């Protein structure tokens, strides 16, 4: 398998996630070093080359070759990037849930996993695509959010936030209703499709229908290879470290909720003073409805 050299050319990338991603493609001996590092990165943080070689049962030149294979200029550079990665939280590979995990361990792993995955998503986010998405939403006459399952929850979150900024919104999680709504869209409307995998066929049908009606389509997906992307005018790739084939989406849903917050806040900041005042008054009325 060909190594993805784009990963090793990014010096600010979380080195633990670089190792996780490249591990299947490394030489067998290099992979032994990778497995030792990923098994307990804090343990080897202060190791010398010789000590890490002994842990992995490989030669010292193999450790140096491993450092080069993952994009480090040498062992000191590897140690520095390892320390930086640990400061962000333990890697997703170290946070894999086990049946024997105690509740305390589950808390620790899920928080570590989420923090690391959010940082990964932020680092890989295309800022130009974010700006284009904000432009679409800020100019929208109407916004309709579409999603299924966990993505449907995110769609409803978007539908809750954007009306606060003067945009009529809807959220559809039933396919038949989605097609009906998409068929009624008009030029100036925006259709927001949310799917971590980007492989849901019915959402492609929704995208086609919306574009036929002249609406713009914004896709929020979890991979740049998502089949949904070619049907979108703008697509945001919110890449996380999650394997949704085993567990229900957790970090991918949280990362997408953060993106909804980013988009809605950016749209709100573009509104004029009159709208800002109306928003303040709305918040005051909500506060009055609460117990003091």
mmCIF file with all atom_site columns, N, CA and C in Angstrom, residues 95-125:
data_model
loop_
_atom_site.group_PDB
_atom_site.id
_atom_site.type_symbol
_atom_site.label_atom_id
_atom_site.label_alt_id
_atom_site.label_comp_id
_atom_site.label_asym_id
_atom_site.label_entity_id
_atom_site.label_seq_id
_atom_site.pdbx_PDB_ins_code
_atom_site.Cartn_x
_atom_site.Cartn_y
_atom_site.Cartn_z
_atom_site.occupancy
_atom_site.B_iso_or_equiv
_atom_site.pdbx_formal_charge
_atom_site.auth_seq_id
_atom_site.auth_comp_id
_atom_site.auth_asym_id
_atom_site.auth_atom_id
_atom_site.pdbx_PDB_model_num
ATOM 1  N N  . UNK A 1 95  ? -7.644  5.491  23.361 1.00 0.00 ? 95  UNK A N  1
ATOM 2  C CA . UNK A 1 95  ? -8.929  5.702  24.004 1.00 0.00 ? 95  UNK A CA 1
ATOM 3  C C  . UNK A 1 95  ? -9.980  4.693  23.551 1.00 0.00 ? 95  UNK A C  1
ATOM 4  N N  . UNK A 1 96  ? -9.563  3.630  22.901 1.00 0.00 ? 96  UNK A N  1
ATOM 5  C CA . UNK A 1 96  ? -10.517 2.623  22.459 1.00 0.00 ? 96  UNK A CA 1
ATOM 6  C C  . UNK A 1 96  ? -11.155 1.949  23.662 1.00 0.00 ? 96  UNK A C  1
ATOM 7  N N  . UNK A 1 97  ? -12.470 1.863  23.640 1.00 0.00 ? 97  UNK A N  1
ATOM 8  C CA . UNK A 1 97  ? -13.196 1.306  24.772 1.00 0.00 ? 97  UNK A CA 1
ATOM 9  C C  . UNK A 1 97  ? -13.052 -0.212 24.814 1.00 0.00 ? 97  UNK A C  1
ATOM 10 N N  . UNK A 1 98  ? -12.918 -0.720 26.030 1.00 0.00 ? 98  UNK A N  1
ATOM 11 C CA . UNK A 1 98  ? -12.807 -2.156 26.257 1.00 0.00 ? 98  UNK A CA 1
ATOM 12 C C  . UNK A 1 98  ? -13.946 -2.595 27.176 1.00 0.00 ? 98  UNK A C  1
ATOM 13 N N  . UNK A 1 99  ? -14.375 -3.842 27.035 1.00 0.00 ? 99  UNK A N  1
ATOM 14 C CA . UNK A 1 99  ? -15.439 -4.360 27.880 1.00 0.00 ? 99  UNK A CA 1
ATOM 15 C C  . UNK A 1 99  ? -15.093 -4.351 29.357 1.00 0.00 ? 99  UNK A C  1
ATOM 16 N N  . UNK A 1 100 ? -13.810 -4.382 29.667 1.00 0.00 ? 100 UNK A N  1
ATOM 17 C CA . UNK A 1 100 ? -13.362 -4.415 31.060 1.00 0.00 ? 100 UNK A CA 1
ATOM 18 C C  . UNK A 1 100 ? -13.197 -3.017 31.667 1.00 0.00 ? 100 UNK A C  1
ATOM 19 N N  . UNK A 1 101 ? -13.416 -1.959 30.885 1.00 0.00 ? 101 UNK A N  1
ATOM 20 C CA . UNK A 1 101 ? -13.219 -0.602 31.382 1.00 0.00 ? 101 UNK A CA 1
ATOM 21 C C  . UNK A 1 101 ? -14.192 -0.277 32.518 1.00 0.00 ? 101 UNK A C  1
ATOM 22 N N  . UNK A 1 102 ? -13.667 0.363  33.558 1.00 0.00 ? 102 UNK A N  1
ATOM 23 C CA . UNK A 1 102 ? -14.497 0.847  34.652 1.00 0.00 ? 102 UNK A CA 1
ATOM 24 C C  . UNK A 1 102 ? -15.195 2.141  34.213 1.00 0.00 ? 102 UNK A C  1
ATOM 25 N N  . UNK A 1 103 ? -16.246 2.546  34.926 1.00 0.00 ? 103 UNK A N  1
ATOM 26 C CA . UNK A 1 103 ? -16.883 3.827  34.582 1.00 0.00 ? 103 UNK A CA 1
ATOM 27 C C  . UNK A 1 103 ? -15.890 4.991  34.570 1.00 0.00 ? 103 UNK A C  1
ATOM 28 N N  . UNK A 1 104 ? -14.965 5.021  35.526 1.00 0.00 ? 104 UNK A N  1
ATOM 29 C CA . UNK A 1 104 ? -13.960 6.087  35.544 1.00 0.00 ? 104 UNK A CA 1
ATOM 30 C C  . UNK A 1 104 ? -13.119 6.072  34.277 1.00 0.00 ? 104 UNK A C  1
ATOM 31 N N  . UNK A 1 105 ? -12.757 4.872  33.826 1.00 0.00 ? 105 UNK A N  1
ATOM 32 C CA . UNK A 1 105 ? -11.938 4.741  32.618 1.00 0.00 ? 105 UNK A CA 1
ATOM 33 C C  . UNK A 1 105 ? -12.734 5.154  31.376 1.00 0.00 ? 105 UNK A C  1
ATOM 34 N N  . UNK A 1 106 ? -14.017 4.825  31.349 1.00 0.00 ? 106 UNK A N  1
ATOM 35 C CA . UNK A 1 106 ? -14.861 5.228  30.221 1.00 0.00 ? 106 UNK A CA 1
ATOM 36 C C  . UNK A 1 106 ? -14.937 6.751  30.142 1.00 0.00 ? 106 UNK A C  1
ATOM 37 N N  . UNK A 1 107 ? -15.116 7.406  31.308 1.00 0.00 ? 107 UNK A N  1
ATOM 38 C CA . UNK A 1 107 ? -15.137 8.871  31.346 1.00 0.00 ? 107 UNK A CA 1
ATOM 39 C C  . UNK A 1 107 ? -13.832 9.428  30.783 1.00 0.00 ? 107 UNK A C  1
ATOM 40 N N  . UNK A 1 108 ? -12.711 8.904  31.272 1.00 0.00 ? 108 UNK A N  1
ATOM 41 C CA . UNK A 1 108 ? -11.397 9.388  30.848 1.00 0.00 ? 108 UNK A CA 1
ATOM 42 C C  . UNK A 1 108 ? -11.189 9.203  29.354 1.00 0.00 ? 108 UNK A C  1
ATOM 43 N N  . UNK A 1 109 ? -11.529 8.020  28.851 1.00 0.00 ? 109 UNK A N  1
ATOM 44 C CA . UNK A 1 109 ? -11.284 7.731  27.446 1.00 0.00 ? 109 UNK A CA 1
ATOM 45 C C  . UNK A 1 109 ? -12.156 8.561  26.516 1.00 0.00 ? 109 UNK A C  1
ATOM 46 N N  . UNK A 1 110 ? -13.430 8.705  26.870 1.00 0.00 ? 110 UNK A N  1
ATOM 47 C CA . UNK A 1 110 ? -14.319 9.438  25.977 1.00 0.00 ? 110 UNK A CA 1
ATOM 48 C C  . UNK A 1 110 ? -13.955 10.918 25.946 1.00 0.00 ? 110 UNK A C  1
ATOM 49 N N  . UNK A 1 111 ? -13.601 11.489 27.099 1.00 0.00 ? 111 UNK A N  1
ATOM 50 C CA . UNK A 1 111 ? -13.173 12.884 27.090 1.00 0.00 ? 111 UNK A CA 1
ATOM 51 C C  . UNK A 1 111 ? -11.882 13.060 26.303 1.00 0.00 ? 111 UNK A C  1
ATOM 52 N N  . UNK A 1 112 ? -10.896 12.180 26.519 1.00 0.00 ? 112 UNK A N  1
ATOM 53 C CA . UNK A 1 112 ? -9.637  12.268 25.783 1.00 0.00 ? 112 UNK A CA 1
ATOM 54 C C  . UNK A 1 112 ? -9.873  12.099 24.287 1.00 0.00 ? 112 UNK A C  1
ATOM 55 N N  . UNK A 1 113 ? -10.684 11.119 23.950 1.00 0.00 ? 113 UNK A N  1
ATOM 56 C CA . UNK A 1 113 ? -10.978 10.832 22.541 1.00 0.00 ? 113 UNK A CA 1
ATOM 57 C C  . UNK A 1 113 ? -11.636 12.037 21.874 1.00 0.00 ? 113 UNK A C  1
ATOM 58 N N  . UNK A 1 114 ? -12.596 12.627 22.580 1.00 0.00 ? 114 UNK A N  1
ATOM 59 C CA . UNK A 1 114 ? -13.329 13.751 22.018 1.00 0.00 ? 114 UNK A CA 1
ATOM 60 C C  . UNK A 1 114 ? -12.431 14.966 21.823 1.00 0.00 ? 114 UNK A C  1
ATOM 61 N N  . UNK A 1 115 ? -11.618 15.293 22.829 1.00 0.00 ? 115 UNK A N  1
ATOM 62 C CA . UNK A 1 115 ? -10.729 16.440 22.731 1.00 0.00 ? 115 UNK A CA 1
ATOM 63 C C  . UNK A 1 115 ? -9.746  16.284 21.574 1.00 0.00 ? 115 UNK A C  1
ATOM 64 N N  . UNK A 1 116 ? -9.160  15.091 21.470 1.00 0.00 ? 116 UNK A N  1
ATOM 65 C CA . UNK A 1 116 ? -8.200  14.850 20.400 1.00 0.00 ? 116 UNK A CA 1
ATOM 66 C C  . UNK A 1 116 ? -8.869  14.905 19.034 1.00 0.00 ? 116 UNK A C  1
ATOM 67 N N  . UNK A 1 117 ? -10.061 14.324 18.940 1.00 0.00 ? 117 UNK A N  1
ATOM 68 C CA . UNK A 1 117 ? -10.757 14.280 17.662 1.00 0.00 ? 117 UNK A CA 1
ATOM 69 C C  . UNK A 1 117 ? -11.218 15.669 17.229 1.00 0.00 ? 117 UNK A C  1
ATOM 70 N N  . UNK A 1 118 ? -11.657 16.495 18.181 1.00 0.00 ? 118 UNK A N  1
ATOM 71 C CA . UNK A 1 118 ? -12.042 17.862 17.847 1.00 0.00 ? 118 UNK A CA 1
ATOM 72 C C  . UNK A 1 118 ? -10.848 18.664 17.345 1.00 0.00 ? 118 UNK A C  1
ATOM 73 N N  . UNK A 1 119 ? -9.694  18.446 17.975 1.00 0.00 ? 119 UNK A N  1
ATOM 74 C CA . UNK A 1 119 ? -8.496  19.149 17.527 1.00 0.00 ? 119 UNK A CA 1
ATOM 75 C C  . UNK A 1 119 ? -8.116  18.708 16.113 1.00 0.00 ? 119 UNK A C  1
ATOM 76 N N  . UNK A 1 120 ? -8.236  17.425 15.849 1.00 0.00 ? 120 UNK A N  1
ATOM 77 C CA . UNK A 1 120 ? -7.960  16.890 14.509 1.00 0.00 ? 120 UNK A CA 1
ATOM 78 C C  . UNK A 1 120 ? -8.901  17.528 13.487 1.00 0.00 ? 120 UNK A C  1
ATOM 79 N N  . UNK A 1 121 ? -10.202 17.586 13.825 1.00 0.00 ? 121 UNK A N  1
ATOM 80 C CA . UNK A 1 121 ? -11.189 18.164 12.904 1.00 0.00 ? 121 UNK A CA 1
ATOM 81 C C  . UNK A 1 121 ? -10.883 19.631 12.632 1.00 0.00 ? 121 UNK A C  1
ATOM 82 N N  . UNK A 1 122 ? -10.536 20.381 13.667 1.00 0.00 ? 122 UNK A N  1
ATOM 83 C CA . UNK A 1 122 ? -10.215 21.795 13.496 1.00 0.00 ? 122 UNK A CA 1
ATOM 84 C C  . UNK A 1 122 ? -8.999  21.978 12.595 1.00 0.00 ? 122 UNK A C  1
ATOM 85 N N  . UNK A 1 123 ? -7.982  21.148 12.787 1.00 0.00 ? 123 UNK A N  1
ATOM 86 C CA . UNK A 1 123 ? -6.748  21.282 12.013 1.00 0.00 ? 123 UNK A CA 1
ATOM 87 C C  . UNK A 1 123 ? -6.995  21.014 10.524 1.00 0.00 ? 123 UNK A C  1
ATOM 88 N N  . UNK A 1 124 ? -7.896  20.072 10.228 1.00 0.00 ? 124 UNK A N  1
ATOM 89 C CA . UNK A 1 124 ? -8.128  19.669 8.839  1.00 0.00 ? 124 UNK A CA 1
ATOM 90 C C  . UNK A 1 124 ? -9.246  20.449 8.151  1.00 0.00 ? 124 UNK A C  1
ATOM 91 N N  . UNK A 1 125 ? -9.906  21.339 8.880  1.00 0.00 ? 125 UNK A N  1
ATOM 92 C CA . UNK A 1 125 ? -11.031 22.063 8.302  1.00 0.00 ? 125 UNK A CA 1
ATOM 93 C C  . UNK A 1 125 ? -10.554 23.053 7.242  1.00 0.00 ? 125 UNK A C  1
#
